Amino acid sequence: MSVEQVMRIEVDLDKCTGHGICESIAEDVFEVADDGSVRIHGDPRPESDRERIRQAVSQCPAAALSLVED
């Protein structure tokens, strides 16, 4: 039996500039609101989303996103 790690996404709203790159990579995970802040849907996320989330985190120009694995 394998144990699946829990992935949580954290956003630093002080750093987030609302570019929307995260949303373009994983629109079912991230949503940029009208005020430019990012919202995260369904946190924690399933293992199947890992690669897209890592891509969004690494491509965030403001370094506002982080992936926390417990």
PDB file of N, CA and C in Angstrom:
ATOM      1  N   MET A   1       0.845  -1.170   0.000  1.00  0.00           N
ATOM      2  CA  MET A   1       0.000   0.000   0.000  1.00  0.00           C
ATOM      3  C   MET A   1       0.896   1.240   0.000  1.00  0.00           C
ATOM      4  N   SER A   2       0.640   2.170  -0.910  1.00  0.00           N
ATOM      5  CA  SER A   2       1.435   3.392  -0.970  1.00  0.00           C
ATOM      6  C   SER A   2       0.688   4.525  -0.276  1.00  0.00           C
ATOM      7  N   VAL A   3       1.461   5.412   0.292  1.00  0.00           N
ATOM      8  CA  VAL A   3       0.896   6.571   0.963  1.00  0.00           C
ATOM      9  C   VAL A   3       1.127   7.776   0.063  1.00  0.00           C
ATOM     10  N   GLU A   4       0.052   8.451  -0.297  1.00  0.00           N
ATOM     11  CA  GLU A   4       0.146   9.610  -1.171  1.00  0.00           C
ATOM     12  C   GLU A   4       0.454  10.849  -0.350  1.00  0.00           C
ATOM     13  N   GLN A   5       1.445  11.625  -0.814  1.00  0.00           N
ATOM     14  CA  GLN A   5       1.764  12.871  -0.136  1.00  0.00           C
ATOM     15  C   GLN A   5       0.654  13.885  -0.379  1.00  0.00           C
ATOM     16  N   VAL A   6       0.439  14.714   0.608  1.00  0.00           N
ATOM     17  CA  VAL A   6      -0.543  15.782   0.482  1.00  0.00           C
ATOM     18  C   VAL A   6       0.180  17.024  -0.034  1.00  0.00           C
ATOM     19  N   MET A   7      -0.369  17.609  -1.101  1.00  0.00           N
ATOM     20  CA  MET A   7       0.198  18.829  -1.670  1.00  0.00           C
ATOM     21  C   MET A   7      -0.700  20.004  -1.330  1.00  0.00           C
ATOM     22  N   ARG A   8      -0.095  21.025  -0.786  1.00  0.00           N
ATOM     23  CA  ARG A   8      -0.814  22.270  -0.547  1.00  0.00           C
ATOM     24  C   ARG A   8      -0.094  23.376  -1.304  1.00  0.00           C
ATOM     25  N   ILE A   9      -0.859  24.327  -1.774  1.00  0.00           N
ATOM     26  CA  ILE A   9      -0.293  25.462  -2.482  1.00  0.00           C
ATOM     27  C   ILE A   9      -0.446  26.675  -1.584  1.00  0.00           C
ATOM     28  N   GLU A  10       0.634  27.428  -1.440  1.00  0.00           N
ATOM     29  CA  GLU A  10       0.571  28.659  -0.667  1.00  0.00           C
ATOM     30  C   GLU A  10       0.848  29.825  -1.596  1.00  0.00           C
ATOM     31  N   VAL A  11       0.131  30.915  -1.380  1.00  0.00           N
ATOM     32  CA  VAL A  11       0.342  32.131  -2.163  1.00  0.00           C
ATOM     33  C   VAL A  11       0.638  33.284  -1.209  1.00  0.00           C
ATOM     34  N   ASP A  12       1.683  34.020  -1.508  1.00  0.00           N
ATOM     35  CA  ASP A  12       2.021  35.218  -0.743  1.00  0.00           C
ATOM     36  C   ASP A  12       1.340  36.388  -1.444  1.00  0.00           C
ATOM     37  N   LEU A  13       0.216  36.821  -0.901  1.00  0.00           N
ATOM     38  CA  LEU A  13      -0.573  37.875  -1.535  1.00  0.00           C
ATOM     39  C   LEU A  13       0.159  39.213  -1.575  1.00  0.00           C
ATOM     40  N   ASP A  14       1.152  39.391  -0.702  1.00  0.00           N
ATOM     41  CA  ASP A  14       1.952  40.617  -0.745  1.00  0.00           C
ATOM     42  C   ASP A  14       2.862  40.637  -1.972  1.00  0.00           C
ATOM     43  N   LYS A  15       3.234  39.458  -2.469  1.00  0.00           N
ATOM     44  CA  LYS A  15       4.099  39.362  -3.647  1.00  0.00           C
ATOM     45  C   LYS A  15       3.315  39.241  -4.948  1.00  0.00           C
ATOM     46  N   CYS A  16       2.129  38.655  -4.889  1.00  0.00           N
ATOM     47  CA  CYS A  16       1.348  38.367  -6.094  1.00  0.00           C
ATOM     48  C   CYS A  16       1.021  39.662  -6.836  1.00  0.00           C
ATOM     49  N   THR A  17       1.319  39.670  -8.136  1.00  0.00           N
ATOM     50  CA  THR A  17       1.060  40.849  -8.967  1.00  0.00           C
ATOM     51  C   THR A  17      -0.036  40.596  -9.990  1.00  0.00           C
ATOM     52  N   GLY A  18      -0.650  39.423  -9.948  1.00  0.00           N
ATOM     53  CA  GLY A  18      -1.807  39.135 -10.788  1.00  0.00           C
ATOM     54  C   GLY A  18      -1.526  38.938 -12.262  1.00  0.00           C
ATOM     55  N   HIS A  19      -0.332  38.476 -12.607  1.00  0.00           N
ATOM     56  CA  HIS A  19       0.003  38.240 -14.020  1.00  0.00           C
ATOM     57  C   HIS A  19      -0.885  37.175 -14.661  1.00  0.00           C
ATOM     58  N   GLY A  20      -1.302  36.186 -13.883  1.00  0.00           N
ATOM     59  CA  GLY A  20      -2.200  35.152 -14.391  1.00  0.00           C
ATOM     60  C   GLY A  20      -1.521  33.992 -15.081  1.00  0.00           C
ATOM     61  N   ILE A  21      -0.206  33.902 -14.983  1.00  0.00           N
ATOM     62  CA  ILE A  21       0.501  32.778 -15.603  1.00  0.00           C
ATOM     63  C   ILE A  21       0.065  31.468 -14.962  1.00  0.00           C
ATOM     64  N   CYS A  22      -0.099  31.466 -13.663  1.00  0.00           N
ATOM     65  CA  CYS A  22      -0.541  30.256 -12.964  1.00  0.00           C
ATOM     66  C   CYS A  22      -1.904  29.810 -13.489  1.00  0.00           C
ATOM     67  N   GLU A  23      -2.791  30.758 -13.679  1.00  0.00           N
ATOM     68  CA  GLU A  23      -4.131  30.453 -14.177  1.00  0.00           C
ATOM     69  C   GLU A  23      -4.076  29.894 -15.598  1.00  0.00           C
ATOM     70  N   SER A  24      -3.181  30.407 -16.420  1.00  0.00           N
ATOM     71  CA  SER A  24      -3.081  29.905 -17.791  1.00  0.00           C
ATOM     72  C   SER A  24      -2.519  28.491 -17.838  1.00  0.00           C
ATOM     73  N   ILE A  25      -1.729  28.119 -16.842  1.00  0.00           N
ATOM     74  CA  ILE A  25      -1.156  26.768 -16.783  1.00  0.00           C
ATOM     75  C   ILE A  25      -2.157  25.779 -16.202  1.00  0.00           C
ATOM     76  N   ALA A  26      -2.882  26.182 -15.174  1.00  0.00           N
ATOM     77  CA  ALA A  26      -3.813  25.276 -14.479  1.00  0.00           C
ATOM     78  C   ALA A  26      -5.048  26.055 -14.047  1.00  0.00           C
ATOM     79  N   GLU A  27      -5.948  26.307 -14.999  1.00  0.00           N
ATOM     80  CA  GLU A  27      -7.110  27.155 -14.703  1.00  0.00           C
ATOM     81  C   GLU A  27      -8.092  26.524 -13.732  1.00  0.00           C
ATOM     82  N   ASP A  28      -8.031  25.206 -13.563  1.00  0.00           N
ATOM     83  CA  ASP A  28      -8.897  24.556 -12.583  1.00  0.00           C
ATOM     84  C   ASP A  28      -8.329  24.656 -11.165  1.00  0.00           C
ATOM     85  N   VAL A  29      -7.074  25.074 -11.046  1.00  0.00           N
ATOM     86  CA  VAL A  29      -6.412  25.194  -9.746  1.00  0.00           C
ATOM     87  C   VAL A  29      -6.353  26.654  -9.296  1.00  0.00           C
ATOM     88  N   PHE A  30      -5.985  27.543 -10.218  1.00  0.00           N
ATOM     89  CA  PHE A  30      -5.765  28.953  -9.902  1.00  0.00           C
ATOM     90  C   PHE A  30      -6.792  29.835 -10.598  1.00  0.00           C
ATOM     91  N   GLU A  31      -7.176  30.904  -9.913  1.00  0.00           N
ATOM     92  CA  GLU A  31      -8.066  31.905 -10.510  1.00  0.00           C
ATOM     93  C   GLU A  31      -7.584  33.283 -10.079  1.00  0.00           C
ATOM     94  N   VAL A  32      -7.359  34.148 -11.052  1.00  0.00           N
ATOM     95  CA  VAL A  32      -6.980  35.519 -10.745  1.00  0.00           C
ATOM     96  C   VAL A  32      -8.261  36.346 -10.686  1.00  0.00           C
ATOM     97  N   ALA A  33      -8.504  36.922  -9.538  1.00  0.00           N
ATOM     98  CA  ALA A  33      -9.716  37.715  -9.310  1.00  0.00           C
ATOM     99  C   ALA A  33      -9.596  39.081  -9.980  1.00  0.00           C
ATOM    100  N   ASP A  34     -10.704  39.787 -10.039  1.00  0.00           N
ATOM    101  CA  ASP A  34     -10.730  41.118 -10.648  1.00  0.00           C
ATOM    102  C   ASP A  34      -9.760  42.090  -9.977  1.00  0.00           C
ATOM    103  N   ASP A  35      -9.506  41.882  -8.689  1.00  0.00           N
ATOM    104  CA  ASP A  35      -8.578  42.767  -7.977  1.00  0.00           C
ATOM    105  C   ASP A  35      -7.116  42.365  -8.160  1.00  0.00           C
ATOM    106  N   GLY A  36      -6.866  41.299  -8.953  1.00  0.00           N
ATOM    107  CA  GLY A  36      -5.505  40.860  -9.240  1.00  0.00           C
ATOM    108  C   GLY A  36      -4.955  39.817  -8.295  1.00  0.00           C
ATOM    109  N   SER A  37      -5.690  39.483  -7.248  1.00  0.00           N
ATOM    110  CA  SER A  37      -5.207  38.459  -6.318  1.00  0.00           C
ATOM    111  C   SER A  37      -5.560  37.071  -6.847  1.00  0.00           C
ATOM    112  N   VAL A  38      -4.733  36.107  -6.489  1.00  0.00           N
ATOM    113  CA  VAL A  38      -4.963  34.740  -6.961  1.00  0.00           C
ATOM    114  C   VAL A  38      -5.703  33.944  -5.897  1.00  0.00           C
ATOM    115  N   ARG A  39      -6.625  33.116  -6.355  1.00  0.00           N
ATOM    116  CA  ARG A  39      -7.365  32.200  -5.478  1.00  0.00           C
ATOM    117  C   ARG A  39      -6.998  30.785  -5.879  1.00  0.00           C
ATOM    118  N   ILE A  40      -6.962  29.909  -4.896  1.00  0.00           N
ATOM    119  CA  ILE A  40      -6.628  28.507  -5.130  1.00  0.00           C
ATOM    120  C   ILE A  40      -7.878  27.681  -4.894  1.00  0.00           C
ATOM    121  N   HIS A  41      -8.209  26.846  -5.856  1.00  0.00           N
ATOM    122  CA  HIS A  41      -9.391  25.985  -5.765  1.00  0.00           C
ATOM    123  C   HIS A  41      -8.984  24.579  -5.327  1.00  0.00           C
ATOM    124  N   GLY A  42      -9.716  24.035  -4.369  1.00  0.00           N
ATOM    125  CA  GLY A  42      -9.546  22.641  -3.977  1.00  0.00           C
ATOM    126  C   GLY A  42      -8.206  22.297  -3.385  1.00  0.00           C
ATOM    127  N   ASP A  43      -7.763  23.050  -2.418  1.00  0.00           N
ATOM    128  CA  ASP A  43      -6.494  22.769  -1.756  1.00  0.00           C
ATOM    129  C   ASP A  43      -6.776  21.883  -0.555  1.00  0.00           C
ATOM    130  N   PRO A  44      -6.155  20.747  -0.363  1.00  0.00           N
ATOM    131  CA  PRO A  44      -5.024  20.195  -1.109  1.00  0.00           C
ATOM    132  C   PRO A  44      -5.446  19.599  -2.450  1.00  0.00           C
ATOM    133  N   ARG A  45      -4.476  19.470  -3.342  1.00  0.00           N
ATOM    134  CA  ARG A  45      -4.723  18.983  -4.697  1.00  0.00           C
ATOM    135  C   ARG A  45      -4.273  17.532  -4.833  1.00  0.00           C
ATOM    136  N   PRO A  46      -4.886  16.788  -5.761  1.00  0.00           N
ATOM    137  CA  PRO A  46      -4.504  15.393  -5.972  1.00  0.00           C
ATOM    138  C   PRO A  46      -3.140  15.267  -6.656  1.00  0.00           C
ATOM    139  N   GLU A  47      -2.558  14.121  -6.506  1.00  0.00           N
ATOM    140  CA  GLU A  47      -1.250  13.807  -7.085  1.00  0.00           C
ATOM    141  C   GLU A  47      -1.212  14.064  -8.591  1.00  0.00           C
ATOM    142  N   SER A  48      -2.304  13.845  -9.266  1.00  0.00           N
ATOM    143  CA  SER A  48      -2.349  14.011 -10.724  1.00  0.00           C
ATOM    144  C   SER A  48      -2.101  15.461 -11.162  1.00  0.00           C
ATOM    145  N   ASP A  49      -2.227  16.418 -10.252  1.00  0.00           N
ATOM    146  CA  ASP A  49      -1.997  17.829 -10.575  1.00  0.00           C
ATOM    147  C   ASP A  49      -0.562  18.281 -10.311  1.00  0.00           C
ATOM    148  N   ARG A  50       0.266  17.409  -9.766  1.00  0.00           N
ATOM    149  CA  ARG A  50       1.603  17.796  -9.294  1.00  0.00           C
ATOM    150  C   ARG A  50       2.436  18.524 -10.354  1.00  0.00           C
ATOM    151  N   GLU A  51       2.539  17.976 -11.544  1.00  0.00           N
ATOM    152  CA  GLU A  51       3.426  18.564 -12.549  1.00  0.00           C
ATOM    153  C   GLU A  51       2.951  19.953 -12.981  1.00  0.00           C
ATOM    154  N   ARG A  52       1.653  20.122 -13.173  1.00  0.00           N
ATOM    155  CA  ARG A  52       1.136  21.444 -13.566  1.00  0.00           C
ATOM    156  C   ARG A  52       1.335  22.469 -12.450  1.00  0.00           C
ATOM    157  N   ILE A  53       1.161  22.043 -11.216  1.00  0.00           N
ATOM    158  CA  ILE A  53       1.352  22.959 -10.091  1.00  0.00           C
ATOM    159  C   ILE A  53       2.820  23.358  -9.985  1.00  0.00           C
ATOM    160  N   ARG A  54       3.717  22.401 -10.124  1.00  0.00           N
ATOM    161  CA  ARG A  54       5.153  22.722 -10.091  1.00  0.00           C
ATOM    162  C   ARG A  54       5.512  23.710 -11.196  1.00  0.00           C
ATOM    163  N   GLN A  55       4.944  23.511 -12.367  1.00  0.00           N
ATOM    164  CA  GLN A  55       5.200  24.417 -13.485  1.00  0.00           C
ATOM    165  C   GLN A  55       4.697  25.826 -13.158  1.00  0.00           C
ATOM    166  N   ALA A  56       3.504  25.928 -12.609  1.00  0.00           N
ATOM    167  CA  ALA A  56       2.950  27.237 -12.244  1.00  0.00           C
ATOM    168  C   ALA A  56       3.809  27.924 -11.187  1.00  0.00           C
ATOM    169  N   VAL A  57       4.250  27.165 -10.190  1.00  0.00           N
ATOM    170  CA  VAL A  57       5.094  27.721  -9.130  1.00  0.00           C
ATOM    171  C   VAL A  57       6.407  28.232  -9.715  1.00  0.00           C
ATOM    172  N   SER A  58       7.030  27.440 -10.570  1.00  0.00           N
ATOM    173  CA  SER A  58       8.335  27.826 -11.112  1.00  0.00           C
ATOM    174  C   SER A  58       8.245  28.986 -12.100  1.00  0.00           C
ATOM    175  N   GLN A  59       7.098  29.178 -12.736  1.00  0.00           N
ATOM    176  CA  GLN A  59       6.965  30.241 -13.729  1.00  0.00           C
ATOM    177  C   GLN A  59       6.348  31.524 -13.182  1.00  0.00           C
ATOM    178  N   CYS A  60       6.007  31.549 -11.917  1.00  0.00           N
ATOM    179  CA  CYS A  60       5.438  32.760 -11.316  1.00  0.00           C
ATOM    180  C   CYS A  60       6.514  33.853 -11.293  1.00  0.00           C
ATOM    181  N   PRO A  61       6.306  34.956 -12.032  1.00  0.00           N
ATOM    182  CA  PRO A  61       7.340  35.996 -12.102  1.00  0.00           C
ATOM    183  C   PRO A  61       7.562  36.734 -10.780  1.00  0.00           C
ATOM    184  N   ALA A  62       6.591  36.688  -9.895  1.00  0.00           N
ATOM    185  CA  ALA A  62       6.714  37.366  -8.602  1.00  0.00           C
ATOM    186  C   ALA A  62       7.174  36.424  -7.492  1.00  0.00           C
ATOM    187  N   ALA A  63       7.363  35.143  -7.813  1.00  0.00           N
ATOM    188  CA  ALA A  63       7.735  34.127  -6.820  1.00  0.00           C
ATOM    189  C   ALA A  63       6.756  34.132  -5.644  1.00  0.00           C
ATOM    190  N   ALA A  64       5.477  34.278  -5.966  1.00  0.00           N
ATOM    191  CA  ALA A  64       4.443  34.365  -4.934  1.00  0.00           C
ATOM    192  C   ALA A  64       3.858  33.012  -4.559  1.00  0.00           C
ATOM    193  N   LEU A  65       4.141  31.982  -5.349  1.00  0.00           N
ATOM    194  CA  LEU A  65       3.562  30.661  -5.113  1.00  0.00           C
ATOM    195  C   LEU A  65       4.595  29.702  -4.553  1.00  0.00           C
ATOM    196  N   SER A  66       4.137  28.807  -3.695  1.00  0.00           N
ATOM    197  CA  SER A  66       5.004  27.729  -3.221  1.00  0.00           C
ATOM    198  C   SER A  66       4.174  26.465  -3.057  1.00  0.00           C
ATOM    199  N   LEU A  67       4.830  25.352  -3.263  1.00  0.00           N
ATOM    200  CA  LEU A  67       4.213  24.040  -3.127  1.00  0.00           C
ATOM    201  C   LEU A  67       4.732  23.427  -1.842  1.00  0.00           C
ATOM    202  N   VAL A  68       3.817  23.073  -0.947  1.00  0.00           N
ATOM    203  CA  VAL A  68       4.176  22.475   0.337  1.00  0.00           C
ATOM    204  C   VAL A  68       3.713  21.033   0.313  1.00  0.00           C
ATOM    205  N   GLU A  69       4.646  20.120   0.550  1.00  0.00           N
ATOM    206  CA  GLU A  69       4.323  18.696   0.533  1.00  0.00           C
ATOM    207  C   GLU A  69       4.490  18.132   1.932  1.00  0.00           C
ATOM    208  N   ASP A  70       3.413  17.585   2.455  1.00  0.00           N
ATOM    209  CA  ASP A  70       3.424  17.008   3.811  1.00  0.00           C
ATOM    210  C   ASP A  70       3.489  15.501   3.745  1.00  0.00           C
TER     211      ASP A  70
END
